[in-house]
Short mmCIF file of C-alpha atoms in Angstrom, two decimals:
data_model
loop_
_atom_site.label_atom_id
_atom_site.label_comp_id
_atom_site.label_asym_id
_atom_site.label_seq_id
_atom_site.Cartn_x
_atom_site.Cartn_y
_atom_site.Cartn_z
CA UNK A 1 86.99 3.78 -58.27
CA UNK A 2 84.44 1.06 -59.35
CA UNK A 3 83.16 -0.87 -56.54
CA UNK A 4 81.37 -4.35 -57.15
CA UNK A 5 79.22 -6.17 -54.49
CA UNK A 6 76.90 -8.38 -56.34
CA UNK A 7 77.74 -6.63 -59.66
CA UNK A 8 80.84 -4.51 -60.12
CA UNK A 9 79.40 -1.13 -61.20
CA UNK A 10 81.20 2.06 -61.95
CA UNK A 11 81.60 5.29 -59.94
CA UNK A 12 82.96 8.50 -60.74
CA UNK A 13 85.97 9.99 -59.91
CA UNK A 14 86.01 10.65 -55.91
CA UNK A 15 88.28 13.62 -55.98
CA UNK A 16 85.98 15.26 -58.75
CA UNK A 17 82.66 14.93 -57.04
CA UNK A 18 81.34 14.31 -60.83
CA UNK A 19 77.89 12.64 -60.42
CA UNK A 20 77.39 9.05 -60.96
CA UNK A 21 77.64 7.48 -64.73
CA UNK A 22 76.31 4.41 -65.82
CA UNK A 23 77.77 1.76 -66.27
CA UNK A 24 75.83 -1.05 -68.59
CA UNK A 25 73.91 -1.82 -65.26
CA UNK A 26 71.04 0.31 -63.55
CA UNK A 27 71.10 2.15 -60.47
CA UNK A 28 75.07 2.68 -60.36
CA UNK A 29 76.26 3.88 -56.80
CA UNK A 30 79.53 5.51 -55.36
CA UNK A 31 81.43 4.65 -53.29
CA UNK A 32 80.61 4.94 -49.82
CA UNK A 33 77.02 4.79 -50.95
CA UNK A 34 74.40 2.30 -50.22
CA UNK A 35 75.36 -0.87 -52.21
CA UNK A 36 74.03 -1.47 -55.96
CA UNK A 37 70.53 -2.98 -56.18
CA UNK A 38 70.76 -7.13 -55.39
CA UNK A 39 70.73 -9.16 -59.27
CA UNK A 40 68.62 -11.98 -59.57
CA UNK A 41 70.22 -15.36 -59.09
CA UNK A 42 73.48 -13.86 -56.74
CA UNK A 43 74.09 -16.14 -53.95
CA UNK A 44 75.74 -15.77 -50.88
CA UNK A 45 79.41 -15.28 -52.17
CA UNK A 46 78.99 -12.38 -54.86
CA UNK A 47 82.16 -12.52 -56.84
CA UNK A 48 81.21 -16.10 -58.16
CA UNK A 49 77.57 -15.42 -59.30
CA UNK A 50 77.66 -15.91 -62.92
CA UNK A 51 76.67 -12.31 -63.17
CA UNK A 52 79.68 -11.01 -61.52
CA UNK A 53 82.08 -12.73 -63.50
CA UNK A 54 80.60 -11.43 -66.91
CA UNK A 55 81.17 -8.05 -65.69
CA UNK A 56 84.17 -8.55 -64.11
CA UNK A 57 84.96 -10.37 -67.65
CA UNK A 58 83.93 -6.97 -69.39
CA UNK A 59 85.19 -4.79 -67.14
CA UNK A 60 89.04 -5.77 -67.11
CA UNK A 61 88.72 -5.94 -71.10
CA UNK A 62 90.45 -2.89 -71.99
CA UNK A 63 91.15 -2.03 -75.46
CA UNK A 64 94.12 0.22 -74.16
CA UNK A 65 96.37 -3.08 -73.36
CA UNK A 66 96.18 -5.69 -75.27
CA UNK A 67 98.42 -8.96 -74.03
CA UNK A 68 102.12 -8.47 -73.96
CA UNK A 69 105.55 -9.75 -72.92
CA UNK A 70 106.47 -10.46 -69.56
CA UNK A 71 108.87 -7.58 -68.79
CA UNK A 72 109.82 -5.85 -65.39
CA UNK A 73 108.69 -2.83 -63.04
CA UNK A 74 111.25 -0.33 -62.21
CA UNK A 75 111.00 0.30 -58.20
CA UNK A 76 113.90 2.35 -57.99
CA UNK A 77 117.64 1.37 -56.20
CA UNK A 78 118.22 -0.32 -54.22
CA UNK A 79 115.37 -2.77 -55.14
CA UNK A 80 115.82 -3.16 -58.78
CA UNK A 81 119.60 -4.89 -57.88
CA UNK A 82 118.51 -6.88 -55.60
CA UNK A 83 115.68 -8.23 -57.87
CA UNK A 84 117.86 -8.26 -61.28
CA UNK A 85 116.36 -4.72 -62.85
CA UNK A 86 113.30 -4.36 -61.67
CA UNK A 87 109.96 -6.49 -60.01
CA UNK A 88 109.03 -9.17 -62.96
CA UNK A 89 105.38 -8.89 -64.36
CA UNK A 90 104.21 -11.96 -65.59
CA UNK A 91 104.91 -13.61 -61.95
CA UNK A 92 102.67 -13.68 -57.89
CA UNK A 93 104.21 -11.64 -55.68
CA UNK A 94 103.39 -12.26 -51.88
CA UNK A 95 103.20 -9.43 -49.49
CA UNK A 96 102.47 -9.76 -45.44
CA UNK A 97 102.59 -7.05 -43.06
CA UNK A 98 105.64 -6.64 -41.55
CA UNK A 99 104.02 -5.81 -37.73
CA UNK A 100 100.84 -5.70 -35.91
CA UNK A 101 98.21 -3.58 -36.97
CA UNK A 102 100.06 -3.17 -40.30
CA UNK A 103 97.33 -3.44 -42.79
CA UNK A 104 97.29 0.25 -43.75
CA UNK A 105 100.94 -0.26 -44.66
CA UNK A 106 100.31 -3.07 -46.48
CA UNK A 107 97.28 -1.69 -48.85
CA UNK A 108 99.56 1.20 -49.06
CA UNK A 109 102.43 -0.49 -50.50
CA UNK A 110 100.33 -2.39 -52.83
CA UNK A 111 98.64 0.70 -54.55
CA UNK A 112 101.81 2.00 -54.62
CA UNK A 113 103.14 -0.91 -57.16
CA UNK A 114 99.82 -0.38 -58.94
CA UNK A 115 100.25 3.11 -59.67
CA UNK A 116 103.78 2.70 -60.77
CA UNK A 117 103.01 -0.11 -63.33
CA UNK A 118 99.52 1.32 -64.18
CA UNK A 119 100.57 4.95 -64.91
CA UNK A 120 104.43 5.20 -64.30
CA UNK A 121 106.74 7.13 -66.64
CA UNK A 122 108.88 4.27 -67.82
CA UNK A 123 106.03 2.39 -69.80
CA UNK A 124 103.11 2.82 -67.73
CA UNK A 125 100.73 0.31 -69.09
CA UNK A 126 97.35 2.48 -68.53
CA UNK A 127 94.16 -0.04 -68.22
CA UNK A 128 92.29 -1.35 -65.09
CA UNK A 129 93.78 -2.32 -61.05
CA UNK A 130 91.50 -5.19 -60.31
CA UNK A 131 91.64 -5.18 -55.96
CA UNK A 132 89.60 -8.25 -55.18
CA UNK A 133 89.15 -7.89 -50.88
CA UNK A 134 87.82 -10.38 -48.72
CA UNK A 135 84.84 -9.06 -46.38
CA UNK A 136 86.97 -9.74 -43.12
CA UNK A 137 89.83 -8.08 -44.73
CA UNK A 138 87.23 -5.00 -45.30
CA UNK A 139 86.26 -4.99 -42.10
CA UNK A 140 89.53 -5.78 -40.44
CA UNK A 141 91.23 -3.11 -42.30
CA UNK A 142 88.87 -0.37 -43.47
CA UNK A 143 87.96 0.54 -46.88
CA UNK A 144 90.55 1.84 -49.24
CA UNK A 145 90.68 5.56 -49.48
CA UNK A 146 89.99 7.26 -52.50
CA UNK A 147 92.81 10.08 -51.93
CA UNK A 148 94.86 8.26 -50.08
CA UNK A 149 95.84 5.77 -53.22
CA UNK A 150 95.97 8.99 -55.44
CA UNK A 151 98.41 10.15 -52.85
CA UNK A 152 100.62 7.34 -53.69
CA UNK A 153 100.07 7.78 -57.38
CA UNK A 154 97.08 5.42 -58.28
CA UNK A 155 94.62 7.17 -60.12
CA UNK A 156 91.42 5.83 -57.86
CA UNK A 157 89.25 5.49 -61.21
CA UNK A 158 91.40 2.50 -62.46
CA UNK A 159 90.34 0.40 -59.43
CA UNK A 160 87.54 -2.25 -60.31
CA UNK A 161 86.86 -3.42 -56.53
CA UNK A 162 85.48 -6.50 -55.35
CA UNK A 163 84.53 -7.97 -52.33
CA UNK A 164 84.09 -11.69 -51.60
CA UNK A 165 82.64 -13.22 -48.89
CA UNK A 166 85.51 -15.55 -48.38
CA UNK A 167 88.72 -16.67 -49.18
CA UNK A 168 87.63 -19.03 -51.70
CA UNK A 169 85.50 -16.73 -53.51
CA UNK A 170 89.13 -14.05 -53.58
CA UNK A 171 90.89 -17.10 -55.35
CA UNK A 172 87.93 -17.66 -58.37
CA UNK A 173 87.46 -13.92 -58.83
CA UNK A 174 91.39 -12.98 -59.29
CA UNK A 175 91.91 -15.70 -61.10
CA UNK A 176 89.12 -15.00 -63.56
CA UNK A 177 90.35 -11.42 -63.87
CA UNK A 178 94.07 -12.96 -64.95
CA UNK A 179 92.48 -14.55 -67.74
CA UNK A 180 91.34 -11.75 -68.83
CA UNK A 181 93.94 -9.68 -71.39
CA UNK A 182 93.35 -6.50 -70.19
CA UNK A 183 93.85 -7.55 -66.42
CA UNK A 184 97.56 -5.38 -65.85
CA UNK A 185 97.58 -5.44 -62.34
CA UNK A 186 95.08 -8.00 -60.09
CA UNK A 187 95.24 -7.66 -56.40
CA UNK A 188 93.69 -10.15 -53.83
CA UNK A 189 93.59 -9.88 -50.61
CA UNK A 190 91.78 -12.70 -48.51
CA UNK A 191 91.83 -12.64 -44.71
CA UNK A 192 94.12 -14.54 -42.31
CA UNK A 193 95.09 -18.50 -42.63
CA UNK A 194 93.02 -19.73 -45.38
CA UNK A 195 93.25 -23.54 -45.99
CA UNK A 196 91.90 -22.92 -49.54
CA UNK A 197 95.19 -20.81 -50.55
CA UNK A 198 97.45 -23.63 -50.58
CA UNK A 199 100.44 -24.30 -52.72
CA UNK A 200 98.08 -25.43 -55.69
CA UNK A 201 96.21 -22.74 -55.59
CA UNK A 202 98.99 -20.14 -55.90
CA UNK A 203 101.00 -22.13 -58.41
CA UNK A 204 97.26 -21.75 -60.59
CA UNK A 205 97.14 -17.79 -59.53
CA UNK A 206 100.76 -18.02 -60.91
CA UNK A 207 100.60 -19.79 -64.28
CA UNK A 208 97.65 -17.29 -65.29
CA UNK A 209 99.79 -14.27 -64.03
CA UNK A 210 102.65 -15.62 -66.63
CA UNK A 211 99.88 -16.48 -69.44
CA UNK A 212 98.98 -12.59 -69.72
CA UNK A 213 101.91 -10.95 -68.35
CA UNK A 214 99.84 -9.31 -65.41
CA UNK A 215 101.48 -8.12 -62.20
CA UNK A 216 99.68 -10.52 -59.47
CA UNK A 217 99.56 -9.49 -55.62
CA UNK A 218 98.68 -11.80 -52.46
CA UNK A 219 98.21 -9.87 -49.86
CA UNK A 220 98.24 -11.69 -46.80
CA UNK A 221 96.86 -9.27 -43.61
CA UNK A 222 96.55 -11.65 -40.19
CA UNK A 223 97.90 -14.75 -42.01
CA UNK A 224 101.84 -16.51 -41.44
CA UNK A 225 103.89 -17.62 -44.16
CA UNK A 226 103.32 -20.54 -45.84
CA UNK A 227 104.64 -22.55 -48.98
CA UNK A 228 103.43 -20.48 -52.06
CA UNK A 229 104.37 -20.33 -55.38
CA UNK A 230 104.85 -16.85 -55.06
CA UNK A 231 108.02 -15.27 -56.93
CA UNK A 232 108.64 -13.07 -54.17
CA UNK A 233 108.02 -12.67 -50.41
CA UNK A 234 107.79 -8.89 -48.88
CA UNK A 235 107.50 -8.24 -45.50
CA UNK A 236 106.10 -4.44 -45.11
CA UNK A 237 105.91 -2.31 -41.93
CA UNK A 238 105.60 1.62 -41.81
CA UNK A 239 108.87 3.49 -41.11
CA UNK A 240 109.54 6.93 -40.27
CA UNK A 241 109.47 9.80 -43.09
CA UNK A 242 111.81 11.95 -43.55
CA UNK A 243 111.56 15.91 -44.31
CA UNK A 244 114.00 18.96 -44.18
CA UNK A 245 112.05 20.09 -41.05
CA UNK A 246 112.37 18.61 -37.46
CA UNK A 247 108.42 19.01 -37.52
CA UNK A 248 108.01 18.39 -41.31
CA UNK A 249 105.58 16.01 -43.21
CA UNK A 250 107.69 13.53 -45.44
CA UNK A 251 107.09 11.19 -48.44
CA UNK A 252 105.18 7.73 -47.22
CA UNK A 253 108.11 5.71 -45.65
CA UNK A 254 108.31 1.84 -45.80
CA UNK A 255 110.47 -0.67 -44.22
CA UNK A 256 110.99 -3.78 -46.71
CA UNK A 257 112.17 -7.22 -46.08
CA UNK A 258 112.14 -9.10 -48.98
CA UNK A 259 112.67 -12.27 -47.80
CA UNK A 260 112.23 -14.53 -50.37
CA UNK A 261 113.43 -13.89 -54.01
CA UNK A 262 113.38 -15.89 -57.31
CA UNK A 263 115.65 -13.58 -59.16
CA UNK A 264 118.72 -12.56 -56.80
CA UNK A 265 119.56 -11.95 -52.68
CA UNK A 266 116.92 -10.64 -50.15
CA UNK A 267 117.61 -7.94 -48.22
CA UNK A 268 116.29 -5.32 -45.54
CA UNK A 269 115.63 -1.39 -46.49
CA UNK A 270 114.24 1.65 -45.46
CA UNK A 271 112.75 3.66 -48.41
CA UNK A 272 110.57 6.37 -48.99
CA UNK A 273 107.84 6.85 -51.89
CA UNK A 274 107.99 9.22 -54.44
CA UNK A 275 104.53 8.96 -56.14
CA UNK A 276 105.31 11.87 -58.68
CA UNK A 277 107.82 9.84 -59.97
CA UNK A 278 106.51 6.73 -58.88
CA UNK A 279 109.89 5.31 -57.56
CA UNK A 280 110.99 4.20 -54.38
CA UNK A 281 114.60 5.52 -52.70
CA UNK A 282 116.81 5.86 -49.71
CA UNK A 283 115.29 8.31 -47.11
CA UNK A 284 116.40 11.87 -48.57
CA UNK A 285 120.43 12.59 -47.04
CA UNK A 286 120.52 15.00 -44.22
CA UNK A 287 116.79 14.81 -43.67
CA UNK A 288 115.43 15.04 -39.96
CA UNK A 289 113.53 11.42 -39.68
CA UNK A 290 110.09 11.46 -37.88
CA UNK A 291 108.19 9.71 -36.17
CA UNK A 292 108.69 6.64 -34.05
CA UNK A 293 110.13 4.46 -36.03
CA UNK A 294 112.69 6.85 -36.94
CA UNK A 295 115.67 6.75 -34.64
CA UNK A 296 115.07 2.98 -35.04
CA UNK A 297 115.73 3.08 -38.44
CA UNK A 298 118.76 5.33 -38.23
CA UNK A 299 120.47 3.29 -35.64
CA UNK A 300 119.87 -0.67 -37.86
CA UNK A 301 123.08 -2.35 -39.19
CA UNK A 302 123.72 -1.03 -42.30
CA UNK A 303 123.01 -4.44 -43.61
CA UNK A 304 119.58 -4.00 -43.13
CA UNK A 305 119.70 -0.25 -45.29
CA UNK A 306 120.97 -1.03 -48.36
CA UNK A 307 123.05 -4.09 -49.50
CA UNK A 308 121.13 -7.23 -49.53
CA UNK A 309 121.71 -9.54 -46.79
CA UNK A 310 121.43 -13.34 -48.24
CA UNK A 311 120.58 -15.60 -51.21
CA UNK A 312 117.13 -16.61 -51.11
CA UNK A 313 116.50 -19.97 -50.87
CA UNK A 314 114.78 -22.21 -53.45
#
């Protein structure tokens, strides 16, 4: 994972415990180390120093993917119906958390689309995950977790991470990285209500998502729905796994409402994450939920399980 405060830098791979390489800059650090050495000229909001946009220009270059055609992710069925074969690249997808205290779900969910475009088995695209995080959002939420996103199959040394010191700052760096052609997944997360991430500015996170073919993600922790020009809405909130066992550890769980959709009918499902296969499917049959959102999920209408429940509206 390569972290960026006033300079992204790079980092070895966590799970290796490799020592640190450089990275074009001096004084690289990992991370969860003390933060790279201050660059002359960085001002109070790092990610739009002049500095930390050239790197963050270099960085997402990657000779491995060059520009190409919009196509679509494979999530696995029931999703892929419901979204006409699959979650379009090329397009913003919006993401809130579907409870309280539902940010961990909601970081999880999103490496969990990165890994499956990044390195899945039907065309993974290889190449960079820029996460761009608003401070609050850091501090709100904790810092992402090396093994935890290789748990849910993204490989933590594709992650260029920044952090901005506010929403504004989330908005200039993301869309800087969609310029960019090797940017195949860009990821920003700012903090709560912003008034700067208005409809105008996601139509503009938009149009350079569809310029380059990138999968864009607006996470939204502590914020409300608002207009966006998002192609999709998800509402995510943990779920109980499943496992052969009545005491058993499962595969990550999620309950999805996709509740606004471009491409076909929203709906309501409970799925669990295979991150082998980087899929997502109906809790495995005859499996003994746990947890405490299980018997809540056994016992919904089976509206909310499988079939979707309504046309989205325009």
């Amino acid at each position: 994972m390569r972290e960026g405060s006033a300079v992204p830098v790079q980092v070895p791979a966590l799970l290796s415990g490799a020592p640190p390489r450089e990275a074009g800059a001096p004084g690289p650090r990992a991370w969860g180390a003390d933060p790279p050495p201050a660059v002359p000229g960085a001002g109070a909001d790092p990610a739009s120093s002049p500095a930390t946009l050239d790197a963050l220009r270099a960085l997402v270059r990657s000779p491995a993917r060059a520009a190409s055609p919009a196509g679509r992710l494979l999530l696995g069925a029931p999703l892929d119906a419901a979204l006409g074969g699959g979650l379009p690249r090329g397009a913003l997808h919006e993401v809130h958390g579907g409870a309280p205290g539902a940010h961990g779900v909601l970081l999880g969910f999103a490496a969990a689309l990165a890994g499956a475009l990044v390195g899945g088995l039907a065309g993974g695209l290889g190449g960079p995950v820029l996460w761009v995080r608003q401070d609050m959002s850091v501090r709100e939420g904790g810092r992402l977790h090396a093994p935890g996103c290789a748990e849910l199959g993204l490989d933590p040394d594709r992650i260029v991470l920044v952090e901005a010191a506010d929403a504004a700052g989330v908005l200039r760096a993301a869309e800087d990285g969609l310029r960019q052609a090797g940017a195949g997944v860009v990821i920003a997360e700012p903090w709560g209500a912003a008034r700067v991430l208005d409809l105008t500015a996601t139509r503009r996170l938009a149009l350079r998502a569809a310029e380059r073919g990138a999968l864009a993600l607006l996470l939204r922790p502590g914020a409300e729905p608002e207009p966006s020009a998002a192609a999709t809405r998800w509402h995510v909130a943990p779920a109980g796994s499943a496992s052969p066992l009545p005491f058993g550890l499962g595969a990550p769980a999620f309950a999805l409402e996709l509740a606004r959709n471009r491409f076909g009918p929203t709906g309501r499902w409970i799925v669990e994450f295979d991150a082998d296969a980087r899929r997502f499917g109906p809790l495995a049959p005859g499996a003994a939920p746990s947890g405490r959102g299980a018997a809540a999920a056994r016992h919904r209408p089976a509206g909310d399980h499988g079939a979707p429940a309504r046309r989205a509206a325009s």
